[in-house]
Short mmCIF file of C-alpha atoms in Angstrom, two decimals:
data_model
loop_
_atom_site.label_atom_id
_atom_site.label_comp_id
_atom_site.label_asym_id
_atom_site.label_seq_id
_atom_site.Cartn_x
_atom_site.Cartn_y
_atom_site.Cartn_z
CA PRO A 1 140.57 151.41 -169.62
CA ASP A 2 144.02 151.86 -169.28
CA ASP A 3 145.07 149.14 -171.18
CA TRP A 4 144.02 150.32 -174.12
CA SER A 5 147.47 151.81 -177.00
CA PRO A 6 146.23 154.65 -178.90
CA MET A 7 145.50 154.41 -182.82
CA THR A 8 147.96 156.84 -185.30
CA THR A 9 145.73 158.78 -185.29
CA THR A 10 144.31 159.17 -182.17
CA SER A 11 141.07 161.72 -182.89
CA ARG A 12 139.42 163.65 -186.23
CA THR A 13 138.02 166.54 -186.26
CA ILE A 14 134.23 167.86 -187.90
CA ALA A 15 132.21 170.97 -188.59
CA SER A 16 129.84 171.68 -186.66
CA LEU A 17 126.51 169.18 -188.17
CA ALA A 18 122.72 170.43 -188.55
CA PRO A 19 120.08 168.47 -185.92
CA GLY A 20 119.34 164.92 -187.75
CA ALA A 21 122.80 165.18 -189.80
CA GLN A 22 125.51 162.30 -190.45
CA THR A 23 128.87 162.64 -191.44
CA GLU A 24 131.79 159.59 -192.06
CA VAL A 25 134.23 160.36 -190.53
CA GLY A 26 137.88 159.44 -191.42
CA PRO A 27 140.40 157.91 -192.60
CA PHE A 28 142.12 156.72 -188.90
CA GLU A 29 145.25 154.56 -189.08
CA TRP A 30 146.49 152.06 -186.83
CA HIS A 31 148.89 149.52 -186.39
CA PRO A 32 147.23 145.33 -185.67
CA HIS A 33 148.66 144.53 -182.10
CA VAL A 34 146.47 141.01 -182.20
CA VAL A 35 146.71 139.38 -185.58
CA GLY A 36 143.51 138.34 -186.33
CA HIS A 37 141.25 140.17 -183.98
CA GLU A 38 141.88 143.47 -183.51
CA CYS A 39 139.43 145.60 -181.30
CA MET A 40 138.46 149.27 -181.56
CA PHE A 41 137.69 151.51 -178.40
CA MET A 42 136.25 154.49 -180.03
CA GLY A 43 134.17 158.23 -178.60
CA ALA A 44 132.36 161.01 -180.50
CA SER A 45 132.11 164.27 -177.74
CA ALA A 46 130.75 167.55 -179.18
CA PRO A 47 130.51 170.94 -176.22
CA GLY A 48 126.30 169.89 -176.19
CA ASP A 49 126.22 166.15 -175.29
CA ARG A 50 130.06 165.40 -173.94
CA ALA A 51 131.60 161.49 -173.69
CA ASN A 52 131.77 160.15 -170.59
CA ASN A 53 135.35 160.21 -170.81
CA ASP A 54 136.06 163.69 -172.53
CA PRO A 55 138.24 165.48 -169.56
CA VAL A 56 135.82 168.49 -169.84
CA THR A 57 132.57 166.87 -168.00
CA GLY A 58 135.55 166.04 -165.02
CA LEU A 59 133.80 162.80 -164.74
CA PRO A 60 135.60 159.88 -162.37
CA ALA A 61 135.53 158.06 -166.62
CA ALA A 62 137.56 160.84 -167.83
CA SER A 63 139.50 160.78 -164.63
CA GLY A 64 141.43 157.56 -163.83
CA PRO A 65 140.58 153.80 -165.18
CA THR A 66 137.16 152.71 -165.46
CA PRO A 67 136.05 149.16 -166.73
CA LEU A 68 134.58 149.03 -170.18
CA TRP A 69 131.43 147.49 -169.02
CA ARG A 70 130.57 150.57 -167.77
CA LEU A 71 131.85 152.83 -170.36
CA VAL A 72 129.99 151.38 -173.45
CA PRO A 73 127.40 150.03 -172.12
CA CYS A 74 125.83 153.66 -170.25
CA ASP A 75 127.02 156.51 -173.08
CA ASN A 76 126.09 156.19 -176.27
CA ASN A 77 129.07 158.78 -177.23
CA LEU A 78 131.44 155.50 -176.88
CA GLY A 79 131.39 152.74 -179.40
CA LEU A 80 133.16 149.12 -178.83
CA ARG A 81 133.94 147.11 -181.84
CA ALA A 82 135.95 143.59 -182.46
CA ILE A 83 137.20 143.76 -186.10
CA ILE A 84 137.92 140.54 -187.94
CA PRO A 85 139.69 139.13 -191.03
CA VAL A 86 137.61 136.45 -192.56
CA PRO A 87 138.64 134.69 -196.21
CA GLY A 88 137.14 136.65 -199.04
CA GLY A 89 139.58 135.57 -201.46
CA GLY A 90 138.99 131.65 -201.55
CA HIS A 91 136.38 129.02 -202.78
CA ARG A 92 133.12 129.08 -200.28
CA HIS A 93 134.05 126.37 -198.20
CA HIS A 94 136.93 128.47 -196.87
CA LEU A 95 134.79 131.32 -195.82
CA VAL A 96 131.79 128.70 -194.01
CA GLU A 97 135.24 126.76 -192.67
CA ALA A 98 136.69 129.87 -190.53
CA PHE A 99 133.35 129.56 -189.00
CA ARG A 100 133.72 125.79 -188.67
CA GLU A 101 134.69 126.58 -184.51
CA ARG A 102 134.06 130.21 -184.22
CA ARG A 103 132.97 131.89 -180.83
CA PHE A 104 132.61 134.98 -178.88
CA TRP A 105 131.29 135.75 -175.46
CA ALA A 106 128.57 137.66 -175.04
CA ASN A 107 128.22 138.91 -171.59
CA ASN A 108 125.50 140.74 -169.80
CA PRO A 109 126.82 143.64 -168.15
CA PHE A 110 124.37 144.30 -165.21
CA PRO A 111 123.41 143.33 -161.86
CA ARG A 112 120.62 141.99 -162.90
CA THR A 113 119.19 138.86 -165.03
CA ALA A 114 118.80 140.68 -168.16
CA LYS A 115 117.31 139.07 -171.72
CA MET A 116 120.14 139.01 -174.60
CA GLU A 117 119.53 139.36 -178.02
CA ILE A 118 122.45 138.55 -180.60
CA ARG A 119 122.09 140.01 -184.20
CA ALA A 120 123.84 138.69 -187.34
CA VAL A 121 123.59 141.37 -190.09
CA LEU A 122 124.79 139.60 -193.08
CA PRO A 123 125.88 141.68 -196.00
CA PRO A 124 123.73 141.94 -198.97
CA PHE A 125 126.80 140.68 -200.45
CA LEU A 126 126.83 137.30 -199.02
CA ALA A 127 122.42 137.25 -198.71
CA THR A 128 121.61 137.69 -201.88
CA ARG A 129 123.94 134.65 -202.88
CA GLY A 130 121.82 132.53 -200.40
CA TRP A 131 124.20 132.71 -197.45
CA ALA A 132 122.85 132.52 -194.12
CA VAL A 133 123.82 132.89 -189.79
CA HIS A 134 122.57 130.11 -187.69
CA LEU A 135 123.47 130.05 -183.99
CA ALA A 136 124.80 126.88 -182.53
CA ASN A 137 124.81 127.82 -178.65
CA PRO A 138 122.32 127.05 -176.33
CA GLY A 139 119.30 129.50 -176.31
CA GLY A 140 120.83 130.71 -179.87
CA GLY A 141 119.95 134.53 -180.52
CA SER A 142 117.16 135.54 -177.58
CA PHE A 143 118.49 134.19 -173.76
CA SER A 144 118.22 135.40 -170.48
CA LEU A 145 121.61 135.91 -168.78
CA GLY A 146 122.35 136.04 -165.07
CA PRO A 147 123.73 139.10 -163.21
CA ARG A 148 127.57 139.57 -164.56
CA ASP A 149 126.87 135.83 -165.99
CA THR A 150 128.77 134.87 -169.45
CA ARG A 151 127.73 132.82 -172.59
CA GLU A 152 129.50 131.03 -175.22
CA ILE A 153 128.11 132.47 -178.56
CA ARG A 154 129.27 130.15 -181.35
CA PRO A 155 128.18 131.55 -184.93
CA ARG A 156 127.71 129.10 -187.75
CA LEU A 157 128.00 130.40 -191.81
CA VAL A 158 125.38 128.39 -193.90
CA GLY A 159 126.64 128.54 -197.48
CA GLY A 160 125.25 129.77 -201.08
CA GLN A 161 127.07 130.81 -203.88
CA ASP A 162 130.28 130.89 -204.29
CA PHE A 163 131.95 134.02 -205.27
CA ASN A 164 135.84 135.40 -206.28
CA ALA A 165 138.10 138.06 -204.69
CA LEU A 166 137.52 139.93 -207.92
CA GLU A 167 134.09 140.37 -207.02
CA VAL A 168 134.31 140.90 -203.01
CA GLN A 169 136.71 143.88 -204.40
CA ALA A 170 134.16 145.13 -206.70
CA ALA A 171 131.64 145.39 -203.75
CA GLY A 172 134.07 147.24 -201.14
CA ARG A 173 133.95 146.51 -198.07
CA VAL A 174 131.51 143.13 -197.40
CA ALA A 175 131.09 142.68 -193.16
CA ILE A 176 129.46 140.54 -191.52
CA GLU A 177 128.46 141.70 -187.96
CA PHE A 178 126.89 140.62 -184.76
CA VAL A 179 125.78 142.87 -182.69
CA VAL A 180 124.61 141.96 -178.79
CA LEU A 181 121.56 143.70 -177.01
CA ALA A 182 121.25 143.26 -173.48
CA ASP A 183 117.32 144.50 -172.20
CA ALA A 184 117.59 146.11 -176.22
CA LEU A 185 120.40 148.08 -174.97
CA VAL A 186 124.24 147.45 -177.43
CA VAL A 187 126.38 146.39 -174.93
CA GLY A 188 129.28 143.76 -177.86
CA GLY A 189 129.61 143.77 -181.24
CA LEU A 190 132.26 141.99 -183.50
CA THR A 191 132.34 142.44 -186.99
CA TYR A 192 133.83 139.91 -189.54
CA VAL A 193 135.76 141.84 -192.29
CA LEU A 194 135.78 139.74 -195.96
CA ASP A 195 138.73 140.40 -196.95
CA PRO A 196 140.12 139.86 -200.59
CA ASP A 197 143.55 138.90 -200.34
CA LEU A 198 142.49 136.14 -197.26
CA LYS A 199 141.92 133.06 -198.92
CA GLU A 200 142.11 130.49 -196.02
CA ILE A 201 142.46 130.82 -192.24
CA GLY A 202 143.36 127.99 -189.30
CA ARG A 203 140.47 127.11 -187.07
CA ALA A 204 142.35 128.07 -184.25
CA HIS A 205 141.56 131.97 -185.33
CA VAL A 206 138.79 132.08 -182.67
#
């Protein structure tokens, strides 16, 4: 795509990895442009496994603008994620309230009808306290979408035991994740990160 801004840290180079090995890469520094909802588009490329937008490939996606819906679902070296802070420093009520009118959109990027699945992943920090996720949209977390069709997804939190900002801070990264799949292929996702410095948020922030 040609309408994205590079991060302050544009890339990181890591040492060679053995087959099946993994490593953590970072940190990446950036300055949010959209307060309360930031999207990150990331790619990983190696000599034996180039991302489609790597200039070395000579592919059209590497030399000219390409829509995200073509790039991300068709290349497992590329990923797109929305990072959204939600209250982790106030009463449990504020976290529940932050999702009362929350919504996002699931898109079928294919020219055919696809079986859509919305996976909600609660962090152990909330799951062990009895929290749960409910999808209030038609079809819940499993439905069919026509070619290039879109459906509004309305996630709602069911509150469990209370917590405080110090507990969130001590737990490290605490995030509620939603993964969107079309015909079992990941095509989108959002991450709602509990911010211990954020006590409440207006419902207009969706």
